[in-house]
PDB file of C-alpha atoms in Angstrom:
ATOM      1  CA  MET A 892       4.824 -69.990  10.167  1.00  0.00           C
ATOM      2  CA  THR A 893       2.563 -67.375   8.590  1.00  0.00           C
ATOM      3  CA  ILE A 894       1.765 -64.457   9.957  1.00  0.00           C
ATOM      4  CA  LEU A 895      -0.349 -61.277   9.399  1.00  0.00           C
ATOM      5  CA  ALA A 896       1.473 -57.906   9.474  1.00  0.00           C
ATOM      6  CA  ASP A 897       0.803 -54.332   8.593  1.00  0.00           C
ATOM      7  CA  PHE A 898       3.746 -51.726   7.591  1.00  0.00           C
ATOM      8  CA  HIS A 899       1.765 -48.527   7.105  1.00  0.00           C
ATOM      9  CA  ILE A 900       0.013 -46.734  10.139  1.00  0.00           C
ATOM     10  CA  HIS A 901      -0.151 -43.196  10.912  1.00  0.00           C
ATOM     11  CA  SER A 902      -0.621 -41.630  14.519  1.00  0.00           C
ATOM     12  CA  CYS A 903      -2.226 -38.688  15.899  1.00  0.00           C
ATOM     13  CA  LEU A 904       1.863 -36.876  15.026  1.00  0.00           C
ATOM     14  CA  SER A 905       0.587 -37.345  11.338  1.00  0.00           C
ATOM     15  CA  PRO A 906      -1.291 -33.807  10.852  1.00  0.00           C
ATOM     16  CA  CYS A 907      -3.884 -36.007   8.485  1.00  0.00           C
ATOM     17  CA  GLY A 908      -4.298 -38.945  11.462  1.00  0.00           C
ATOM     18  CA  ASP A 909      -6.875 -38.517  13.244  1.00  0.00           C
ATOM     19  CA  LEU A 910      -6.630 -37.491  16.991  1.00  0.00           C
ATOM     20  CA  GLU A 911      -8.040 -40.931  18.119  1.00  0.00           C
ATOM     21  CA  MET A 912      -5.195 -42.509  16.712  1.00  0.00           C
ATOM     22  CA  SER A 913      -3.148 -43.165  19.506  1.00  0.00           C
ATOM     23  CA  PRO A 914      -0.239 -45.825  19.575  1.00  0.00           C
ATOM     24  CA  SER A 915      -2.146 -47.748  22.667  1.00  0.00           C
ATOM     25  CA  VAL A 916      -4.860 -47.276  20.344  1.00  0.00           C
ATOM     26  CA  ILE A 917      -3.462 -48.437  17.519  1.00  0.00           C
ATOM     27  CA  ALA A 918      -1.566 -51.448  19.420  1.00  0.00           C
ATOM     28  CA  ARG A 919      -5.097 -52.527  20.972  1.00  0.00           C
ATOM     29  CA  LYS A 920      -6.651 -52.540  17.318  1.00  0.00           C
ATOM     30  CA  LEU A 921      -3.853 -54.558  15.808  1.00  0.00           C
ATOM     31  CA  ALA A 922      -4.406 -57.139  18.474  1.00  0.00           C
ATOM     32  CA  GLU A 923      -8.061 -57.252  17.144  1.00  0.00           C
ATOM     33  CA  LYS A 924      -7.254 -57.778  14.283  1.00  0.00           C
ATOM     34  CA  GLY A 925      -5.097 -60.666  14.515  1.00  0.00           C
ATOM     35  CA  VAL A 926      -2.202 -58.496  13.219  1.00  0.00           C
ATOM     36  CA  ALA A 927       1.194 -60.066  14.751  1.00  0.00           C
ATOM     37  CA  LEU A 928       3.813 -57.408  13.145  1.00  0.00           C
ATOM     38  CA  ALA A 929       3.399 -53.497  12.419  1.00  0.00           C
ATOM     39  CA  ALA A 930       4.990 -50.375  11.976  1.00  0.00           C
ATOM     40  CA  LEU A 931       4.284 -47.009  12.778  1.00  0.00           C
ATOM     41  CA  THR A 932       4.983 -44.767  10.580  1.00  0.00           C
ATOM     42  CA  ASP A 933       4.386 -40.695  10.801  1.00  0.00           C
ATOM     43  CA  HIS A 934       5.198 -38.205   8.368  1.00  0.00           C
ATOM     44  CA  ASN A 935       8.779 -37.511   8.625  1.00  0.00           C
ATOM     45  CA  SER A 936       9.063 -38.351  12.220  1.00  0.00           C
ATOM     46  CA  ALA A 937       9.329 -41.151  14.654  1.00  0.00           C
ATOM     47  CA  LEU A 938       8.367 -39.408  17.992  1.00  0.00           C
ATOM     48  CA  ASN A 939       5.373 -41.653  18.793  1.00  0.00           C
ATOM     49  CA  CYS A 940       7.529 -44.240  18.889  1.00  0.00           C
ATOM     50  CA  PRO A 941       8.339 -45.398  22.116  1.00  0.00           C
ATOM     51  CA  ALA A 942       4.974 -45.370  23.258  1.00  0.00           C
ATOM     52  CA  PHE A 943       4.130 -47.467  20.348  1.00  0.00           C
ATOM     53  CA  ALA A 944       6.659 -50.077  21.494  1.00  0.00           C
ATOM     54  CA  VAL A 945       5.304 -49.665  25.365  1.00  0.00           C
ATOM     55  CA  SER A 946       1.565 -49.999  23.687  1.00  0.00           C
ATOM     56  CA  CYS A 947       2.600 -53.352  21.459  1.00  0.00           C
ATOM     57  CA  ARG A 948       4.631 -54.973  24.968  1.00  0.00           C
ATOM     58  CA  LYS A 949       1.228 -54.495  26.390  1.00  0.00           C
ATOM     59  CA  PHE A 950      -1.245 -56.321  23.724  1.00  0.00           C
ATOM     60  CA  GLY A 951       1.435 -58.799  22.382  1.00  0.00           C
ATOM     61  CA  VAL A 952       1.999 -57.005  19.109  1.00  0.00           C
ATOM     62  CA  LEU A 953       5.571 -57.255  17.643  1.00  0.00           C
ATOM     63  CA  PRO A 954       6.824 -53.252  16.719  1.00  0.00           C
ATOM     64  CA  LEU A 955       8.628 -51.957  13.746  1.00  0.00           C
ATOM     65  CA  PHE A 956       9.406 -48.510  14.225  1.00  0.00           C
ATOM     66  CA  GLY A 957       9.785 -45.938  11.212  1.00  0.00           C
ATOM     67  CA  MET A 958       7.923 -43.110   9.145  1.00  0.00           C
ATOM     68  CA  GLU A 959       6.819 -42.075   5.932  1.00  0.00           C
ATOM     69  CA  VAL A 960       9.811 -39.885   4.571  1.00  0.00           C
ATOM     70  CA  GLN A 961       8.712 -37.402   1.699  1.00  0.00           C
ATOM     71  CA  THR A 962      12.067 -37.441  -0.594  1.00  0.00           C
ATOM     72  CA  ALA A 963      12.896 -34.155  -2.346  1.00  0.00           C
ATOM     73  CA  GLU A 964      11.134 -35.560  -5.082  1.00  0.00           C
ATOM     74  CA  GLU A 965       7.788 -35.879  -3.269  1.00  0.00           C
ATOM     75  CA  ILE A 966       8.106 -40.090  -3.339  1.00  0.00           C
ATOM     76  CA  HIS A 967       6.578 -41.343  -0.155  1.00  0.00           C
ATOM     77  CA  VAL A 968       9.326 -44.233   1.357  1.00  0.00           C
ATOM     78  CA  LEU A 969       8.627 -46.146   4.297  1.00  0.00           C
ATOM     79  CA  ALA A 970      11.726 -46.359   6.447  1.00  0.00           C
ATOM     80  CA  LEU A 971      11.687 -49.016   8.794  1.00  0.00           C
ATOM     81  CA  PHE A 972      13.863 -50.241  11.594  1.00  0.00           C
ATOM     82  CA  SER A 973      13.932 -52.278  14.665  1.00  0.00           C
ATOM     83  CA  SER A 974      15.362 -50.361  16.703  1.00  0.00           C
ATOM     84  CA  CYS A 975      13.062 -47.207  18.640  1.00  0.00           C
ATOM     85  CA  GLN A 976      16.165 -45.080  18.939  1.00  0.00           C
ATOM     86  CA  THR A 977      17.274 -45.739  15.541  1.00  0.00           C
ATOM     87  CA  ALA A 978      14.164 -44.219  14.436  1.00  0.00           C
ATOM     88  CA  LEU A 979      14.367 -41.586  16.438  1.00  0.00           C
ATOM     89  CA  ASP A 980      17.858 -40.509  15.479  1.00  0.00           C
ATOM     90  CA  PHE A 981      16.547 -40.708  11.703  1.00  0.00           C
ATOM     91  CA  GLY A 982      13.513 -38.774  12.538  1.00  0.00           C
ATOM     92  CA  ALA A 983      15.626 -36.248  14.593  1.00  0.00           C
ATOM     93  CA  GLU A 984      18.274 -35.895  11.158  1.00  0.00           C
ATOM     94  CA  LEU A 985      15.475 -35.517   8.615  1.00  0.00           C
ATOM     95  CA  TYR A 986      13.560 -32.950  10.736  1.00  0.00           C
ATOM     96  CA  GLU A 987      16.629 -30.962  10.277  1.00  0.00           C
ATOM     97  CA  THR A 988      16.456 -30.815   6.624  1.00  0.00           C
ATOM     98  CA  LEU A 989      12.506 -30.087   6.192  1.00  0.00           C
ATOM     99  CA  PRO A 990      11.947 -26.859   5.485  1.00  0.00           C
ATOM    100  CA  PRO A 991      11.307 -24.005   7.732  1.00  0.00           C
ATOM    101  CA  VAL A 992       7.514 -24.014   7.508  1.00  0.00           C
ATOM    102  CA  LEU A 993       5.541 -24.224  10.744  1.00  0.00           C
ATOM    103  CA  ASN A 994       2.321 -26.244  11.338  1.00  0.00           C
ATOM    104  CA  ASP A 995      -1.161 -24.543  11.702  1.00  0.00           C
ATOM    105  CA  PRO A 996      -3.297 -27.201  13.325  1.00  0.00           C
ATOM    106  CA  GLU A 997      -6.117 -25.109  13.119  1.00  0.00           C
ATOM    107  CA  LYS A 998      -5.824 -25.437   8.954  1.00  0.00           C
ATOM    108  CA  THR A 999      -3.657 -28.782   8.387  1.00  0.00           C
ATOM    109  CA  GLY A1000      -4.428 -30.586  11.862  1.00  0.00           C
ATOM    110  CA  ASP A1001      -2.917 -31.297  15.115  1.00  0.00           C
ATOM    111  CA  GLN A1002       0.745 -32.842  15.018  1.00  0.00           C
ATOM    112  CA  VAL A1003       0.892 -34.176  18.808  1.00  0.00           C
ATOM    113  CA  TYR A1004       3.099 -36.982  19.960  1.00  0.00           C
ATOM    114  CA  VAL A1005       1.594 -38.891  23.415  1.00  0.00           C
ATOM    115  CA  ASP A1006       2.818 -41.433  26.067  1.00  0.00           C
ATOM    116  CA  ALA A1007       1.404 -44.805  26.507  1.00  0.00           C
ATOM    117  CA  ASP A1008      -1.246 -43.319  28.676  1.00  0.00           C
ATOM    118  CA  GLU A1009      -2.367 -41.024  25.678  1.00  0.00           C
ATOM    119  CA  ASN A1010      -0.673 -37.731  27.581  1.00  0.00           C
ATOM    120  CA  ILE A1011       0.148 -35.052  25.201  1.00  0.00           C
ATOM    121  CA  LEU A1012       3.919 -34.836  25.714  1.00  0.00           C
ATOM    122  CA  GLY A1013       4.486 -31.924  23.413  1.00  0.00           C
ATOM    123  CA  GLU A1014       3.467 -30.722  19.491  1.00  0.00           C
ATOM    124  CA  VAL A1015       5.725 -30.380  16.525  1.00  0.00           C
ATOM    125  CA  GLU A1016       6.525 -27.178  15.134  1.00  0.00           C
ATOM    126  CA  LYS A1017       7.484 -27.618  11.808  1.00  0.00           C
ATOM    127  CA  TYR A1018       4.450 -28.909   8.829  1.00  0.00           C
ATOM    128  CA  LEU A1019       5.979 -32.788   8.404  1.00  0.00           C
ATOM    129  CA  ILE A1020       4.178 -33.359   4.982  1.00  0.00           C
ATOM    130  CA  THR A1021       6.922 -31.298   3.394  1.00  0.00           C
ATOM    131  CA  SER A1022       9.652 -32.624   1.909  1.00  0.00           C
ATOM    132  CA  VAL A1023      13.364 -33.358   2.950  1.00  0.00           C
ATOM    133  CA  SER A1024      16.328 -32.215   0.942  1.00  0.00           C
ATOM    134  CA  LEU A1025      17.738 -35.821   0.112  1.00  0.00           C
ATOM    135  CA  SER A1026      16.562 -37.617  -2.977  1.00  0.00           C
ATOM    136  CA  ILE A1027      14.882 -41.547  -3.059  1.00  0.00           C
ATOM    137  CA  ASP A1028      18.602 -43.182  -3.655  1.00  0.00           C
ATOM    138  CA  GLU A1029      20.224 -40.741  -1.038  1.00  0.00           C
ATOM    139  CA  ILE A1030      17.090 -41.825   1.540  1.00  0.00           C
ATOM    140  CA  GLY A1031      17.730 -45.300   0.136  1.00  0.00           C
ATOM    141  CA  ALA A1032      21.277 -45.568   0.740  1.00  0.00           C
ATOM    142  CA  ARG A1033      20.897 -43.918   4.608  1.00  0.00           C
ATOM    143  CA  ILE A1034      18.296 -46.566   5.420  1.00  0.00           C
ATOM    144  CA  HIS A1035      19.954 -49.216   4.811  1.00  0.00           C
ATOM    145  CA  GLY A1036      23.171 -47.739   6.068  1.00  0.00           C
ATOM    146  CA  LEU A1037      21.493 -47.741   9.301  1.00  0.00           C
ATOM    147  CA  GLY A1038      20.015 -51.387   8.702  1.00  0.00           C
ATOM    148  CA  GLY A1039      16.702 -51.078   7.781  1.00  0.00           C
ATOM    149  CA  LEU A1040      13.780 -51.492   5.263  1.00  0.00           C
ATOM    150  CA  CYS A1041      13.425 -49.454   2.735  1.00  0.00           C
ATOM    151  CA  ILE A1042       9.821 -49.494   1.219  1.00  0.00           C
ATOM    152  CA  PRO A1043       8.344 -46.968  -1.729  1.00  0.00           C
ATOM    153  CA  ALA A1044       4.772 -46.160  -0.486  1.00  0.00           C
ATOM    154  CA  HIS A1045       1.501 -46.861  -2.322  1.00  0.00           C
ATOM    155  CA  VAL A1046       3.436 -46.826  -5.602  1.00  0.00           C
ATOM    156  CA  ASP A1047       0.437 -46.772  -7.759  1.00  0.00           C
ATOM    157  CA  ARG A1048      -1.375 -43.766  -6.307  1.00  0.00           C
ATOM    158  CA  PRO A1049      -1.641 -40.683  -8.013  1.00  0.00           C
ATOM    159  CA  ALA A1050       0.108 -38.129  -6.014  1.00  0.00           C
ATOM    160  CA  PHE A1051       3.634 -38.702  -3.673  1.00  0.00           C
ATOM    161  CA  SER A1052       4.306 -41.990  -5.652  1.00  0.00           C
ATOM    162  CA  LEU A1053       6.840 -43.544  -7.720  1.00  0.00           C
ATOM    163  CA  VAL A1054       4.353 -43.559 -10.651  1.00  0.00           C
ATOM    164  CA  SER A1055       3.249 -40.045  -9.965  1.00  0.00           C
ATOM    165  CA  GLN A1056       6.528 -38.424  -9.621  1.00  0.00           C
ATOM    166  CA  PHE A1057       8.631 -40.577 -12.139  1.00  0.00           C
ATOM    167  CA  GLY A1058       5.798 -41.682 -14.800  1.00  0.00           C
ATOM    168  CA  TYR A1059       6.727 -45.458 -14.208  1.00  0.00           C
ATOM    169  CA  VAL A1060       8.117 -47.679 -11.633  1.00  0.00           C
ATOM    170  CA  PRO A1061      11.618 -48.210 -12.021  1.00  0.00           C
ATOM    171  CA  ALA A1062      13.749 -50.876 -12.988  1.00  0.00           C
ATOM    172  CA  ALA A1063      14.476 -52.921  -9.572  1.00  0.00           C
ATOM    173  CA  LYS A1064      16.405 -51.130  -7.218  1.00  0.00           C
ATOM    174  CA  ASP A1065      18.000 -52.022  -4.060  1.00  0.00           C
ATOM    175  CA  TRP A1066      14.386 -51.791  -2.371  1.00  0.00           C
ATOM    176  CA  ASP A1067      13.486 -53.998  -0.090  1.00  0.00           C
ATOM    177  CA  ALA A1068       9.564 -54.187  -1.301  1.00  0.00           C
ATOM    178  CA  LEU A1069       7.199 -52.297  -3.131  1.00  0.00           C
ATOM    179  CA  GLU A1070       4.165 -51.077  -1.128  1.00  0.00           C
ATOM    180  CA  PHE A1071       0.722 -51.403  -3.800  1.00  0.00           C
ATOM    181  CA  VAL A1072      -2.992 -50.210  -3.114  1.00  0.00           C
ATOM    182  CA  CYS A1073      -4.323 -52.729  -5.876  1.00  0.00           C
ATOM    183  CA  PRO A1074      -1.323 -55.009  -6.671  1.00  0.00           C
ATOM    184  CA  ARG A1075      -3.371 -56.917  -9.565  1.00  0.00           C
ATOM    185  CA  ASN A1076      -3.390 -53.824 -11.650  1.00  0.00           C
ATOM    186  CA  PRO A1077      -0.854 -53.100 -14.156  1.00  0.00           C
ATOM    187  CA  VAL A1078       1.375 -49.931 -13.613  1.00  0.00           C
ATOM    188  CA  PRO A1079       3.779 -48.185 -16.147  1.00  0.00           C
ATOM    189  CA  THR A1080       6.997 -49.255 -16.378  1.00  0.00           C
ATOM    190  CA  GLU A1081      10.024 -48.212 -18.591  1.00  0.00           C
ATOM    191  CA  ALA A1082       9.382 -51.007 -21.037  1.00  0.00           C
ATOM    192  CA  GLY A1083       5.023 -50.696 -20.794  1.00  0.00           C
ATOM    193  CA  MET A1084       2.965 -51.679 -18.640  1.00  0.00           C
ATOM    194  CA  ALA A1085       3.107 -54.493 -16.578  1.00  0.00           C
ATOM    195  CA  PRO A1086       1.691 -56.383 -13.412  1.00  0.00           C
ATOM    196  CA  PRO A1087       3.269 -55.790 -10.153  1.00  0.00           C
ATOM    197  CA  SER A1088       4.433 -59.433  -9.781  1.00  0.00           C
ATOM    198  CA  SER A1089       7.066 -58.931 -12.994  1.00  0.00           C
ATOM    199  CA  LEU A1090       9.193 -56.070 -10.832  1.00  0.00           C
ATOM    200  CA  GLY A1091      11.355 -58.031  -9.579  1.00  0.00           C
ATOM    201  CA  LEU A1092      11.008 -56.984  -6.288  1.00  0.00           C
ATOM    202  CA  PRO A1093       8.296 -58.163  -2.831  1.00  0.00           C
ATOM    203  CA  VAL A1094       5.148 -56.635  -3.624  1.00  0.00           C
ATOM    204  CA  ILE A1095       3.106 -55.758  -0.413  1.00  0.00           C
ATOM    205  CA  THR A1096      -0.072 -53.996   0.807  1.00  0.00           C
ATOM    206  CA  SER A1097      -0.471 -52.213   4.151  1.00  0.00           C
ATOM    207  CA  SER A1098      -3.342 -50.433   5.371  1.00  0.00           C
ATOM    208  CA  ASP A1099      -2.042 -46.557   5.562  1.00  0.00           C
ATOM    209  CA  ALA A1100      -4.328 -46.271   7.852  1.00  0.00           C
ATOM    210  CA  HIS A1101      -5.306 -42.833   9.418  1.00  0.00           C
ATOM    211  CA  TYR A1102      -8.563 -43.761  11.709  1.00  0.00           C
ATOM    212  CA  PRO A1103      -9.220 -46.852  14.058  1.00  0.00           C
ATOM    213  CA  GLU A1104     -11.329 -48.502  11.784  1.00  0.00           C
ATOM    214  CA  HIS A1105      -8.763 -48.741   8.757  1.00  0.00           C
ATOM    215  CA  ILE A1106      -5.708 -50.205  10.386  1.00  0.00           C
ATOM    216  CA  ALA A1107      -5.428 -53.997   9.156  1.00  0.00           C
ATOM    217  CA  ARG A1108      -7.491 -53.237   6.130  1.00  0.00           C
ATOM    218  CA  ARG A1109      -5.222 -53.859   3.675  1.00  0.00           C
ATOM    219  CA  ALA A1110      -2.764 -56.707   6.106  1.00  0.00           C
ATOM    220  CA  PHE A1111      -0.581 -58.710   4.231  1.00  0.00           C
ATOM    221  CA  THR A1112       1.091 -62.467   4.976  1.00  0.00           C
ATOM    222  CA  LEU A1113       4.524 -62.776   5.691  1.00  0.00           C
ATOM    223  CA  ASP A1114       5.996 -66.438   5.667  1.00  0.00           C
ATOM    224  CA  ILE A1115       8.561 -66.396   8.000  1.00  0.00           C
ATOM    225  CA  GLY A1116       9.237 -69.951   8.034  1.00  0.00           C
ATOM    226  CA  ASP A1117      11.032 -71.682  11.046  1.00  0.00           C
ATOM    227  CA  LEU A1118      13.118 -68.573  11.377  1.00  0.00           C
ATOM    228  CA  PRO A1119      12.978 -66.547  14.516  1.00  0.00           C
ATOM    229  CA  LEU A1120      11.182 -63.503  14.356  1.00  0.00           C
ATOM    230  CA  THR A1121      12.866 -62.125  17.207  1.00  0.00           C
ATOM    231  CA  GLY A1122      16.595 -61.385  18.515  1.00  0.00           C
ATOM    232  CA  PRO A1123      18.032 -62.271  21.910  1.00  0.00           C
ATOM    233  CA  ASP A1124      17.202 -58.564  22.893  1.00  0.00           C
ATOM    234  CA  GLY A1125      13.417 -59.080  21.936  1.00  0.00           C
ATOM    235  CA  ALA A1126      13.795 -56.611  19.196  1.00  0.00           C
ATOM    236  CA  VAL A1127      11.983 -57.476  15.629  1.00  0.00           C
ATOM    237  CA  SER A1128      14.709 -59.400  13.456  1.00  0.00           C
ATOM    238  CA  LEU A1129      14.925 -57.656  10.260  1.00  0.00           C
ATOM    239  CA  ASP A1130      16.948 -60.290   8.655  1.00  0.00           C
ATOM    240  CA  THR A1131      13.991 -62.888   9.303  1.00  0.00           C
ATOM    241  CA  VAL A1132      11.841 -60.356   7.889  1.00  0.00           C
ATOM    242  CA  ARG A1133      14.055 -59.611   4.507  1.00  0.00           C
ATOM    243  CA  ALA A1134      14.086 -62.963   3.818  1.00  0.00           C
ATOM    244  CA  ALA A1135       9.889 -63.312   4.273  1.00  0.00           C
ATOM    245  CA  LEU A1136       9.486 -60.650   2.115  1.00  0.00           C
ATOM    246  CA  LYS A1137      11.876 -62.240  -0.333  1.00  0.00           C
ATOM    247  CA  ARG A1138       9.435 -65.319  -0.577  1.00  0.00           C
ATOM    248  CA  LEU A1139       7.056 -62.843  -1.965  1.00  0.00           C
ATOM    249  CA  THR A1140       8.824 -62.569  -5.334  1.00  0.00           C
TER     250      THR A1140
END
């Protein structure tokens, strides 16, 4: 069986995300677009994941919970979990390592978290688009230690990516996939320019949506075969997702 997936979506919690991007609106748009599996990935925080869980149940979308971590090297990495609580705990851990730079909503945007009915529950004080104190290798190890998926984001973009910060895509590491914006274009590697398909890791695309109209714009197809997509507790089986991602190599 094949499903449509989108692993990179920002809500109104991200200062760069539109205030219309409530978890409820996101889940409804995903359902309208036929996306079966989706992740909420705000910058360095998972505080809108509880509302996303409720909204996804309402609209029949299977949720993953996580964030877009900004590593010490200023590389963006998607951290995805099947457990909302794990994502919240990891987000709280990362928040403590962010520099003490306060957000200025008038200059950089609001950072609000809400419930499933779009009531504002609070606002995050620290500016979220800053780097945590952990390197990309340390972040990857921590994500995997918590049972999650580690996916470097928009690898081919000119900012906050492997290519922008390292100058090339390193040889295959212990990542679960690589997210590209334009997966047909060659990228720099240690051996020279090469197509993403030759990097030895699954290649995905995702919307990186900041506005409702962007949701599912680069959703990708995931072949889960005959494996169960959810476990006995109703949570997404990351073992099934990992197996499906490996089919993309």
